Short mmCIF file of C-alpha atoms and ligand atoms in Angstrom, two decimals:
data_model
loop_
_atom_site.label_atom_id
_atom_site.label_comp_id
_atom_site.label_asym_id
_atom_site.label_seq_id
_atom_site.Cartn_x
_atom_site.Cartn_y
_atom_site.Cartn_z
CA UNK T 1338 -0.18 0.12 -0.08
CA UNK T 1339 1.40 3.53 -1.00
CA UNK T 1340 1.66 5.91 1.74
CA UNK T 1341 1.27 9.66 2.10
CA UNK T 1342 2.47 12.48 4.14
CA UNK T 1343 0.44 16.33 4.16
CA UNK T 1344 2.32 19.45 5.90
CA UNK T 1345 0.01 21.99 6.15
CA UNK T 1346 0.26 25.64 7.02
CA UNK T 1347 -1.98 28.65 6.92
CA UNK T 1348 -5.60 28.94 8.01
CA UNK T 1349 -8.46 26.63 8.75
CA UNK T 1350 -9.56 26.53 5.07
CA UNK T 1351 -5.95 25.11 4.67
CA UNK T 1352 -6.57 22.66 7.51
CA UNK T 1353 -9.80 21.80 6.03
CA UNK T 1354 -8.70 21.43 2.61
CA UNK T 1355 -6.10 19.06 3.54
CA UNK T 1356 -8.87 16.97 5.53
CA UNK T 1357 -10.62 16.50 2.14
CA UNK T 1358 -6.97 15.96 0.08
CA UNK T 1359 -6.53 13.13 3.24
CA UNK T 1360 -9.87 11.97 2.42
CA UNK T 1361 -9.18 11.67 -1.08
CA UNK T 1362 -6.14 10.10 -0.99
CA UNK T 1363 -7.43 7.36 1.67
CA UNK T 1364 -10.47 6.60 -0.94
CA UNK T 1365 -7.71 5.85 -3.66
CA UNK T 1366 -5.86 3.17 -1.34
CA UNK T 1367 -3.10 5.39 0.23
CA UNK T 1368 -2.70 5.36 3.87
CA UNK T 1369 -1.27 8.04 6.12
CA UNK T 1370 2.35 7.87 7.12
CA UNK T 1371 3.00 9.02 10.43
CA UNK T 1372 6.48 10.87 9.39
CA UNK T 1373 7.46 12.72 5.99
CA UNK T 1374 10.33 10.00 5.51
CA UNK T 1375 8.04 7.13 5.55
CA UNK T 1376 6.02 8.51 2.80
CA UNK T 1377 6.07 7.32 -0.98
CA UNK T 1378 3.75 10.97 -1.48
CA UNK T 1379 4.85 13.67 0.09
CA UNK T 1380 2.41 16.75 0.10
CA UNK T 1381 2.46 20.23 0.96
CA UNK T 1382 -0.80 22.62 1.43
CA UNK T 1383 1.11 26.04 1.54
CA UNK T 1384 -0.17 29.62 2.78
CA UNK T 1385 1.09 32.87 1.32
CA UNK T 1386 -0.49 34.92 3.60
CA UNK T 1387 2.91 36.45 4.89
CA UNK T 1388 6.26 36.69 3.74
CA UNK T 1389 7.37 34.51 6.94
CA UNK T 1390 4.92 31.56 5.49
CA UNK T 1391 6.54 31.15 2.31
CA UNK T 1392 9.90 31.12 4.24
CA UNK T 1393 8.59 28.38 6.49
CA UNK T 1394 7.41 26.46 3.43
CA UNK T 1395 10.23 26.79 1.88
CA UNK T 1396 12.48 25.36 4.58
CA UNK T 1397 10.64 22.33 4.70
CA UNK T 1398 10.56 21.49 0.90
CA UNK T 1399 14.75 21.56 1.23
CA UNK T 1400 13.95 18.27 3.18
CA UNK T 1401 11.45 16.44 0.36
CA UNK T 1402 14.30 17.57 -2.02
CA UNK T 1403 16.48 15.53 0.26
CA UNK T 1404 13.89 12.56 0.67
CA UNK T 1405 13.29 12.84 -3.43
CA UNK T 1406 17.22 12.46 -3.87
CA UNK T 1407 17.58 9.51 -1.87
CA UNK T 1408 14.62 7.44 -3.61
CA UNK T 1409 13.49 8.91 -6.63
CA UNK T 1410 10.22 7.27 -6.94
CA UNK T 1411 8.88 9.42 -4.17
CA UNK T 1412 6.50 11.89 -5.43
CA UNK T 1413 6.66 15.37 -4.23
CA UNK T 1414 3.38 18.13 -4.66
CA UNK T 1415 2.99 21.20 -3.66
CA UNK T 1416 -0.73 22.73 -3.14
CA UNK T 1417 -2.56 25.57 -1.65
CA UNK T 1418 -2.16 29.57 -1.83
CA UNK T 1419 1.83 29.71 -2.28
CA UNK T 1420 1.41 27.42 -5.05
CA UNK T 1421 -1.37 28.98 -6.99
CA UNK T 1422 0.56 32.42 -6.41
CA UNK T 1423 3.64 30.83 -8.27
CA UNK T 1424 2.31 28.76 -10.42
CA UNK T 1425 4.22 26.92 -13.23
CA UNK T 1426 7.33 28.92 -11.69
CA UNK T 1427 7.57 26.40 -9.15
CA UNK T 1428 9.01 23.69 -11.60
CA UNK T 1429 11.87 26.14 -12.80
CA UNK T 1430 12.46 26.85 -8.92
CA UNK T 1431 12.25 23.83 -7.69
CA UNK T 1432 12.67 21.16 -10.21
CA UNK T 1433 12.08 18.00 -7.69
CA UNK T 1434 8.24 18.53 -7.14
CA UNK T 1435 6.03 16.67 -9.70
CA UNK T 1436 2.86 18.13 -9.00
CA UNK T 1437 1.59 21.50 -8.06
CA UNK T 1438 -2.02 22.60 -7.60
CA UNK T 1439 -3.85 25.75 -6.50
CA UNK T 1440 -7.11 25.25 -3.90
CA UNK T 1441 -9.17 25.47 -6.47
CA UNK T 1442 -7.83 21.94 -8.35
CA UNK T 1443 -7.21 19.65 -4.82
CA UNK T 1444 -9.48 16.94 -7.02
CA UNK T 1445 -7.25 16.71 -9.86
CA UNK T 1446 -4.50 15.18 -7.57
CA UNK T 1447 -6.21 11.88 -8.04
CA UNK T 1448 -6.13 12.35 -11.62
CA UNK T 1449 -2.55 13.22 -11.28
CA UNK T 1450 -1.98 10.24 -9.73
CA UNK T 1451 -3.61 7.79 -11.93
CA UNK T 1452 -1.55 9.36 -15.31
CA UNK T 1453 1.09 7.92 -16.68
CA UNK T 1454 3.77 10.82 -16.44
CA UNK T 1455 4.08 11.77 -12.89
CA UNK T 1456 6.16 14.48 -13.42
CA UNK T 1457 5.96 18.54 -13.69
CA UNK T 1458 2.37 18.92 -14.09
CA UNK T 1459 0.33 22.10 -13.03
CA UNK T 1460 -3.43 22.55 -12.33
CA UNK T 1461 -4.01 25.94 -11.36
CA UNK T 1462 -7.85 26.98 -12.46
CA UNK T 1463 -10.46 28.49 -9.89
CA UNK T 1464 -12.76 24.88 -10.23
CA UNK T 1465 -14.02 22.96 -7.60
CA UNK T 1466 -14.93 22.98 -3.75
CA UNK T 1467 -13.08 20.97 -1.76
CA UNK T 1468 -16.20 20.33 0.40
CA UNK T 1469 -17.23 18.06 -2.23
CA UNK T 1470 -14.18 15.39 -1.35
CA UNK T 1471 -14.56 12.80 1.33
CA UNK T 1472 -12.94 14.02 4.57
CA UNK T 1473 -10.70 12.51 7.14
CA UNK T 1474 -11.28 14.39 10.15
CA UNK T 1475 -8.44 15.35 12.40
CA UNK T 1476 -11.21 15.26 15.53
CA UNK T 1477 -13.97 13.08 15.00
CA UNK T 1478 -16.53 15.25 17.27
CA UNK T 1479 -15.23 18.89 15.20
CA UNK T 1480 -15.77 19.17 11.52
CA UNK T 1481 -14.79 21.97 9.18
CA UNK T 1482 -17.87 22.87 6.67
CA UNK T 1483 -16.92 25.21 3.63
CA UNK T 1484 -19.75 26.97 2.76
CA UNK T 1485 -18.02 29.43 0.03
CA UNK T 1486 -15.02 29.88 -1.80
CA UNK T 1487 -13.08 33.09 -2.88
CA UNK T 1488 -13.28 36.53 -1.95
CA UNK T 1489 -14.93 39.51 -4.13
CA UNK T 1490 -12.86 41.96 -1.77
CA UNK T 1491 -9.70 44.21 -2.78
CA UNK T 1492 -8.07 44.50 0.46
CA UNK T 1493 -4.99 46.11 -0.61
CA UNK T 1494 -2.35 43.97 1.30
CA UNK T 1495 -4.26 40.81 0.65
CA UNK T 1496 -3.04 38.11 -1.63
CA UNK T 1497 -6.05 35.86 -1.14
CA UNK T 1498 -8.40 37.24 -3.91
CA UNK T 1499 -5.61 36.24 -6.26
CA UNK T 1500 -4.92 32.67 -4.92
CA UNK T 1501 -8.53 31.50 -4.23
CA UNK T 1502 -10.43 33.28 -7.01
CA UNK T 1503 -13.95 34.81 -6.43
CA UNK T 1504 -16.37 34.22 -4.32
CA UNK T 1505 -19.04 31.05 -5.03
CA UNK T 1506 -21.13 29.84 -2.64
CA UNK T 1507 -22.59 26.41 -1.80
CA UNK T 1508 -25.90 25.90 -1.94
CA UNK T 1509 -27.79 25.64 1.39
CA UNK T 1510 -29.44 22.10 0.79
CA UNK T 1511 -26.29 20.92 0.01
CA UNK T 1512 -24.96 22.45 3.25
CA UNK T 1513 -27.75 20.96 5.22
CA UNK T 1514 -27.16 17.88 3.83
CA UNK T 1515 -23.59 18.09 4.63
CA UNK T 1516 -24.03 18.95 8.31
CA UNK T 1517 -26.94 16.38 9.02
CA UNK T 1518 -24.27 13.83 8.00
CA UNK T 1519 -21.47 15.37 10.27
CA UNK T 1520 -23.90 15.08 13.22
CA UNK T 1521 -24.95 11.32 12.46
CA UNK T 1522 -21.15 10.92 12.41
CA UNK T 1523 -20.55 12.10 15.82
CA UNK T 1524 -19.75 15.49 15.06
CA UNK T 1525 -20.81 18.00 17.84
CA UNK T 1526 -18.96 21.35 16.55
CA UNK T 1527 -19.19 22.58 13.14
CA UNK T 1528 -16.96 25.30 12.04
CA UNK T 1529 -18.34 27.23 8.67
CA UNK T 1530 -15.40 28.48 6.53
CA UNK T 1531 -15.21 31.23 3.96
CA UNK T 1532 -12.94 34.00 2.73
CA UNK T 1533 -15.51 36.09 3.44
CA UNK T 1534 -18.56 33.72 5.56
CA UNK T 1535 -21.04 36.59 5.70
CA UNK T 1536 -21.44 37.57 2.04
CA UNK T 1537 -22.42 33.79 1.77
CA UNK T 1538 -25.09 33.50 -1.05
CA UNK T 1539 -24.88 36.59 -2.77
CA UNK T 1540 -23.68 34.95 -6.01
CA UNK T 1541 -26.46 32.28 -5.84
CA UNK T 1542 -29.20 32.51 -8.54
CA UNK T 1543 -32.18 34.46 -7.15
CA UNK T 1544 -34.49 31.27 -6.41
CA UNK T 1545 -32.01 29.53 -4.84
CA UNK T 1546 -30.68 32.70 -2.66
CA UNK T 1547 -30.10 32.06 1.21
CA UNK T 1548 -28.43 34.94 3.36
CA UNK T 1549 -25.99 34.32 5.89
CA UNK T 1550 -28.16 34.43 8.36
CA UNK T 1551 -30.90 32.54 7.20
CA UNK T 1552 -28.41 29.37 6.68
CA UNK T 1553 -27.13 29.60 10.45
CA UNK T 1554 -30.94 29.23 11.47
CA UNK T 1555 -31.30 26.02 8.78
CA UNK T 1556 -28.16 24.81 10.26
CA UNK T 1557 -28.94 25.50 14.01
CA UNK T 1558 -32.12 23.47 13.33
CA UNK T 1559 -29.64 20.03 12.78
CA UNK T 1560 -30.10 17.74 15.87
CA UNK T 1561 -26.75 17.00 17.75
CA UNK T 1562 -24.81 19.59 16.23
CA UNK T 1563 -24.32 21.77 19.71
CA UNK T 1564 -21.81 24.54 18.70
CA UNK T 1565 -21.95 26.26 15.38
CA UNK T 1566 -18.88 28.77 14.55
CA UNK T 1567 -17.71 30.71 11.47
CA UNK T 1568 -14.81 32.53 10.24
CA UNK T 1569 -14.05 35.09 8.81
CA UNK T 1570 -16.80 37.87 8.91
CA UNK T 1571 -16.22 41.32 6.67
CA UNK T 1572 -16.82 43.94 9.28
CA UNK T 1573 -18.79 45.45 6.26
CA UNK T 1574 -21.01 42.73 5.96
CA UNK T 1575 -21.41 42.08 9.36
CA UNK T 1576 -25.62 42.83 9.47
CA UNK T 1577 -28.29 42.89 12.22
CA UNK T 1578 -29.96 39.62 11.36
CA UNK T 1579 -26.22 37.74 12.16
CA UNK T 1580 -26.01 39.36 15.17
CA UNK T 1581 -29.38 38.65 16.57
CA UNK T 1582 -28.65 34.95 15.62
CA UNK T 1583 -26.09 35.01 18.29
CA UNK T 1584 -28.91 35.65 20.31
CA UNK T 1585 -31.67 33.33 19.10
CA UNK T 1586 -29.78 30.40 17.78
CA UNK T 1587 -28.89 27.92 20.85
CA UNK T 1588 -26.04 26.36 18.92
CA UNK T 1589 -24.68 29.69 17.39
CA UNK T 1590 -21.24 30.42 20.17
CA UNK T 1591 -21.13 33.57 21.86
CA UNK T 1592 -18.25 34.40 19.67
CA UNK T 1593 -17.22 36.61 16.54
CA UNK T 1594 -14.04 37.50 14.72
CA UNK T 1595 -14.39 40.80 13.72
CA UNK T 1596 -11.14 41.58 11.72
CA UNK T 1597 -10.24 45.34 12.35
CA UNK T 1598 -7.03 45.43 10.62
CA UNK T 1599 -6.43 49.11 11.66
CA UNK T 1600 -8.23 51.63 13.89
CA UNK T 1601 -7.31 54.51 11.55
CA UNK T 1602 -10.08 55.39 8.80
CA UNK T 1603 -7.48 57.05 6.44
CA UNK T 1604 -5.56 53.64 6.34
CA UNK T 1605 -8.90 51.67 6.36
CA UNK T 1606 -9.54 53.37 3.27
CA UNK T 1607 -5.80 52.73 2.02
CA UNK T 1608 -6.47 49.15 2.55
CA UNK T 1609 -9.90 49.17 0.80
CA UNK T 1610 -11.63 48.01 3.60
CA UNK T 1611 -14.79 49.88 2.94
CA UNK T 1612 -15.47 50.72 6.28
CA UNK T 1613 -14.25 53.25 8.71
CA UNK T 1614 -13.46 53.47 12.16
CA UNK T 1615 -16.61 54.58 13.08
CA UNK T 1616 -18.74 51.92 11.25
CA UNK T 1617 -16.49 49.08 13.08
CA UNK T 1618 -17.41 50.56 16.34
CA UNK T 1619 -20.76 50.71 15.56
CA UNK T 1620 -20.89 47.12 14.74
CA UNK T 1621 -19.34 46.61 17.75
CA UNK T 1622 -21.94 48.57 19.60
CA UNK T 1623 -24.61 46.55 17.96
CA UNK T 1624 -23.03 42.89 18.89
CA UNK T 1625 -22.61 44.49 22.77
CA UNK T 1626 -26.42 45.51 22.85
CA UNK T 1627 -27.74 42.05 21.47
CA UNK T 1628 -24.75 40.04 22.96
CA UNK T 1629 -23.57 41.58 26.00
CA UNK T 1630 -21.36 38.86 26.54
CA UNK T 1631 -19.92 38.10 23.82
CA UNK T 1632 -16.65 37.09 22.75
CA UNK T 1633 -14.88 39.49 20.59
CA UNK T 1634 -11.26 38.56 18.95
CA UNK T 1635 -9.65 40.47 15.71
CA UNK T 1636 -7.22 40.58 13.48
CA UNK T 1637 -4.57 43.82 13.17
CA UNK T 1638 -1.99 44.78 10.85
CA UNK T 1639 0.88 47.07 12.35
CA UNK T 1640 3.10 49.11 9.93
CA UNK T 1641 1.00 49.42 6.51
CA UNK T 1642 2.28 51.66 3.96
CA UNK T 1643 1.98 55.29 5.31
CA UNK T 1644 0.70 54.08 8.46
CA UNK T 1645 1.42 57.30 11.07
CA UNK T 1646 1.91 57.42 14.54
CA UNK T 1647 -0.98 59.05 14.66
CA UNK T 1648 -2.59 56.29 12.78
CA UNK T 1649 -1.29 53.83 15.03
CA UNK T 1650 -2.13 55.42 18.10
CA UNK T 1651 -6.12 55.57 16.65
CA UNK T 1652 -5.76 51.36 16.36
CA UNK T 1653 -4.41 51.52 19.94
CA UNK T 1654 -7.77 53.42 20.86
CA UNK T 1655 -10.08 51.20 19.19
CA UNK T 1656 -8.16 48.09 20.69
CA UNK T 1657 -8.36 49.77 24.06
CA UNK T 1658 -11.98 50.69 23.99
CA UNK T 1659 -13.34 47.01 22.73
CA UNK T 1660 -11.23 45.48 24.73
CA UNK T 1661 -10.69 41.99 22.85
CA UNK T 1662 -10.85 38.80 24.21
CA UNK T 1663 -7.65 37.98 21.75
CA UNK T 1664 -6.31 39.54 18.68
CA UNK T 1665 -3.72 38.08 16.21
CA UNK T 1666 -1.55 40.98 15.04
CA UNK T 1667 0.67 40.95 12.13
CA UNK T 1668 3.55 43.12 10.81
CA UNK T 1669 2.53 44.11 7.38
CA UNK T 1670 4.25 42.15 4.77
CA UNK T 1671 4.32 43.02 0.97
CA UNK T 1672 3.06 40.57 -0.96
CA UNK T 1673 3.68 39.84 -4.91
CA UNK T 1674 1.05 41.63 -7.18
CA UNK T 1675 -0.90 43.36 -4.46
CA UNK T 1676 -1.37 47.09 -4.72
CA UNK T 1677 -0.29 47.79 -1.27
CA UNK T 1678 3.25 46.11 -2.15
CA UNK T 1679 3.30 49.19 -4.75
CA UNK T 1680 2.33 52.04 -2.24
CA UNK T 1681 4.80 54.73 -1.11
CA UNK T 1682 6.17 55.16 2.39
CA UNK T 1683 6.75 51.61 3.51
CA UNK T 1684 7.25 51.40 7.34
CA UNK T 1685 10.79 50.52 8.49
CA UNK T 1686 11.41 47.21 10.03
CA UNK T 1687 12.11 48.31 13.16
CA UNK T 1688 9.17 50.93 13.65
CA UNK T 1689 6.79 48.23 13.04
CA UNK T 1690 8.38 46.23 15.64
CA UNK T 1691 8.22 48.65 18.11
CA UNK T 1692 4.72 49.42 17.28
CA UNK T 1693 3.71 45.93 17.83
CA UNK T 1694 5.37 45.60 21.03
CA UNK T 1695 3.18 48.34 22.20
CA UNK T 1696 0.01 46.66 20.30
CA UNK T 1697 0.58 43.02 21.99
CA UNK T 1698 1.25 44.95 25.49
CA UNK T 1699 -2.41 46.36 25.03
CA UNK T 1700 -3.98 43.51 23.59
CA UNK T 1701 -2.84 41.27 26.45
CA UNK T 1702 -3.69 43.83 28.95
CA UNK T 1703 -7.35 44.39 28.10
CA UNK T 1704 -8.15 40.35 27.28
CA UNK T 1705 -6.89 39.73 30.80
CA UNK T 1706 -9.15 42.07 32.16
CA UNK T 1707 -12.01 41.09 29.84
CA UNK T 1708 -11.34 37.20 30.90
CA UNK T 1709 -11.91 38.20 34.43
CA UNK T 1710 -15.66 37.88 33.93
CA UNK T 1711 -15.56 34.21 33.58
CA UNK T 1712 -14.03 33.64 36.87
CA UNK T 1713 -16.55 32.56 39.35
CA UNK T 1714 -18.99 31.43 36.32
CA UNK T 1715 -19.83 27.96 35.36
CA UNK T 1716 -19.02 27.38 31.45
CA UNK T 1717 -19.72 24.74 29.08
CA UNK T 1718 -16.66 22.99 27.92
CA UNK T 1719 -16.22 21.08 24.93
CA UNK T 1720 -13.16 18.40 25.87
CA UNK T 1721 -10.39 18.49 23.25
CA UNK T 1722 -7.99 16.08 25.19
CA UNK T 1723 -5.53 16.43 27.77
CA UNK T 1724 -4.01 19.84 28.78
CA UNK T 1725 -0.50 20.80 27.06
CA UNK T 1726 1.01 22.20 30.07
CA UNK T 1727 -0.36 19.49 32.72
CA UNK T 1728 -1.40 16.13 31.12
CA UNK T 1729 -3.03 15.32 34.38
CA UNK T 1730 -5.56 17.81 33.71
CA UNK T 1731 -7.90 18.28 30.59
CA UNK T 1732 -8.11 21.00 28.25
CA UNK T 1733 -11.32 22.27 25.86
CA UNK T 1734 -12.80 25.26 24.67
CA UNK T 1735 -15.90 27.36 25.84
CA UNK T 1736 -18.61 28.43 23.73
CA UNK T 1737 -16.62 31.78 23.80
CA UNK T 1738 -13.34 29.88 22.33
CA UNK T 1739 -11.42 30.29 25.34
CA UNK T 1740 -8.98 27.55 26.01
CA UNK T 1741 -9.97 26.25 29.39
CA UNK T 1742 -7.46 23.55 31.35
CA UNK T 1743 -9.18 22.02 34.72
CA UNK T 1744 -9.16 19.03 36.54
CA UNK T 1745 -11.95 16.45 36.52
CA UNK T 1746 -12.83 13.69 34.52
CA UNK T 1747 -14.19 13.16 30.80
CA UNK T 1748 -13.35 12.11 27.48
CA UNK T 1749 -12.74 13.95 23.96
CA UNK T 1750 -15.93 15.44 22.80
CA UNK T 1751 -17.97 15.21 26.02
CA UNK T 1752 -19.26 18.72 27.01
CA UNK T 1753 -19.00 19.03 30.79
CA UNK T 1754 -19.58 21.83 32.87
CA UNK T 1755 -16.27 23.69 34.40
CA UNK T 1756 -16.38 26.30 37.32
CA UNK T 1757 -14.03 28.97 36.26
CA UNK T 1758 -11.14 29.61 38.92
CA UNK T 1759 -8.75 31.82 36.99
CA UNK T 1760 -7.95 33.55 33.99
CA UNK T 1761 -5.06 34.82 32.23
CA UNK T 1762 -4.97 36.83 28.71
CA UNK T 1763 -5.03 33.21 27.13
CA UNK T 1764 -6.31 30.73 28.99
CA UNK T 1765 -9.07 30.19 31.85
CA UNK T 1766 -8.29 27.45 34.54
CA UNK T 1767 -10.92 25.99 36.37
CA UNK T 1768 -12.44 22.31 38.07
CA UNK T 1769 -15.64 20.25 36.43
CA UNK T 1770 -18.37 21.18 38.69
CA UNK T 1771 -19.34 17.92 40.41
CA UNK T 1772 -23.17 19.41 40.95
CA UNK T 1773 -23.92 19.73 37.41
CA UNK T 1774 -22.14 17.29 35.33
CA UNK T 1775 -22.27 13.27 35.78
CA UNK T 1776 -19.46 12.99 34.08
CA UNK T 1777 -16.70 14.00 36.44
N1 5AD P 1257 0.77 41.62 5.74
C1 5AD P 1257 0.15 41.15 7.06
N2 5AD P 1257 -1.03 40.52 7.54
C2 5AD P 1257 -1.65 40.63 6.24
N3 5AD P 1257 -3.23 39.78 6.76
C3 5AD P 1257 -3.10 39.59 5.56
N4 5AD P 1257 -2.32 39.98 4.25
C4 5AD P 1257 -1.06 40.53 5.18
C5 5AD P 1257 -0.28 41.02 4.77
N5 5AD P 1257 0.17 41.05 3.43
C6 5AD P 1257 -3.30 39.66 7.87
C7 5AD P 1257 -5.08 39.94 8.10
C8 5AD P 1257 -5.65 39.61 7.94
C9 5AD P 1257 -4.97 37.74 8.12
C10 5AD P 1257 -5.98 36.33 8.22
O1 5AD P 1257 -3.67 37.77 8.05
O2 5AD P 1257 -4.67 40.54 9.27
O3 5AD P 1257 -7.08 39.23 8.38
FE1 SF4 P 1258 -2.69 31.42 3.82
FE2 SF4 P 1258 -5.06 33.07 3.19
FE3 SF4 P 1258 -4.31 30.87 1.67
FE4 SF4 P 1258 -5.12 30.72 4.02
S1 SF4 P 1258 -6.53 31.82 2.32
S2 SF4 P 1258 -4.09 29.52 3.34
S3 SF4 P 1258 -4.35 32.38 5.35
S4 SF4 P 1258 -2.99 32.69 1.87
#
């Protein structure tokens, strides 16, 4: 039996795509090798969002080259966003790569493996949903559901529209069937994926059009799924019906990841985000009005071209005011072919790093302060496995998407009540609440 090994870089969409790649390979009779050097087929599912992502992947590719030299019958494949962004160039730069394919071409891997010439083939059309392929899930109780692919936004820093193509939504009926099948298979938590989830449905024909809020309602009605999450929404499309859904639908979690990118309206304009600082804060106010306890997380880019000290202070102000439960912060990284890479006034690296330090300190302080609201409360925690720092304890996630490390008994996939006894900026600590949970 042939063996494969997949290394995944990047976002949750890539994790999803890798699960589909694995499912497809297993249906072709391949089995998973625990280590790269034990595989006949070495695959990389790549990301290109920042320069660091490229560099990390290229270091791994060096090992694949060595393994291919040792055994030239090994097949090396490179899929995902980096592959899409360089296309055929990959074969000139890395001649030991046998197959390269973009995110819309995962299904063609099967065709390639069945072909006579297992060398230098590239597949880069925006064609298919990976969501149609069989999946091999990482965790049996959690499932990804790809509701749309591609992105119609033109954010000036972002490479994704060129790597994933224009937005295409899947039909709601198909998504309900998929979620029903996941529930029947033991999945309790579903994460809906799309580059811009809340513009879901706009591209569908009128008679089949379903809005994102309506889709949430349809999926909430599926028996057995206890938690629904989604990522990522765009603030410009964050409508009241979606916000209300968080208050009204029992399975929709109290967590919204709402990427800010910058707190300065002038920078947002140059980023082509199509919302201002005021409009963003207005969305936050609406969320807090309908779902006061909702956890809010965000993405922020530091050092976008032309960002002045005053612009940056405005980002600090928004982060202070909102009080995020967590934030991913990134140094701006120019990406090939994007509008922002050609803008004047690129910010020097040292300035970016210094601003980043100030931002991270503020974000962590606010997250620590916000997390104190959980202390003394009993939260539903979905157990994911043993705690990473202390294997005698368990680790799980609250509906707010907070990692909870706690003492108690239980198996992965169970939802238990945990009394929260402590909180840092990143994690909560607790004990299984004996009163409410039979499992503990
Ligand atoms: N430089 C830095 N960060 C970026 N992101 C996207 N493109 C870039 C870039 N060129 C960040 C954004 C996005 C997250 C997934 O990555 O914050 O929301
Ligand atoms: Fe990376 Fe973006 Fe592609 Fe995800 S969609 S793999 S974050 S470039």
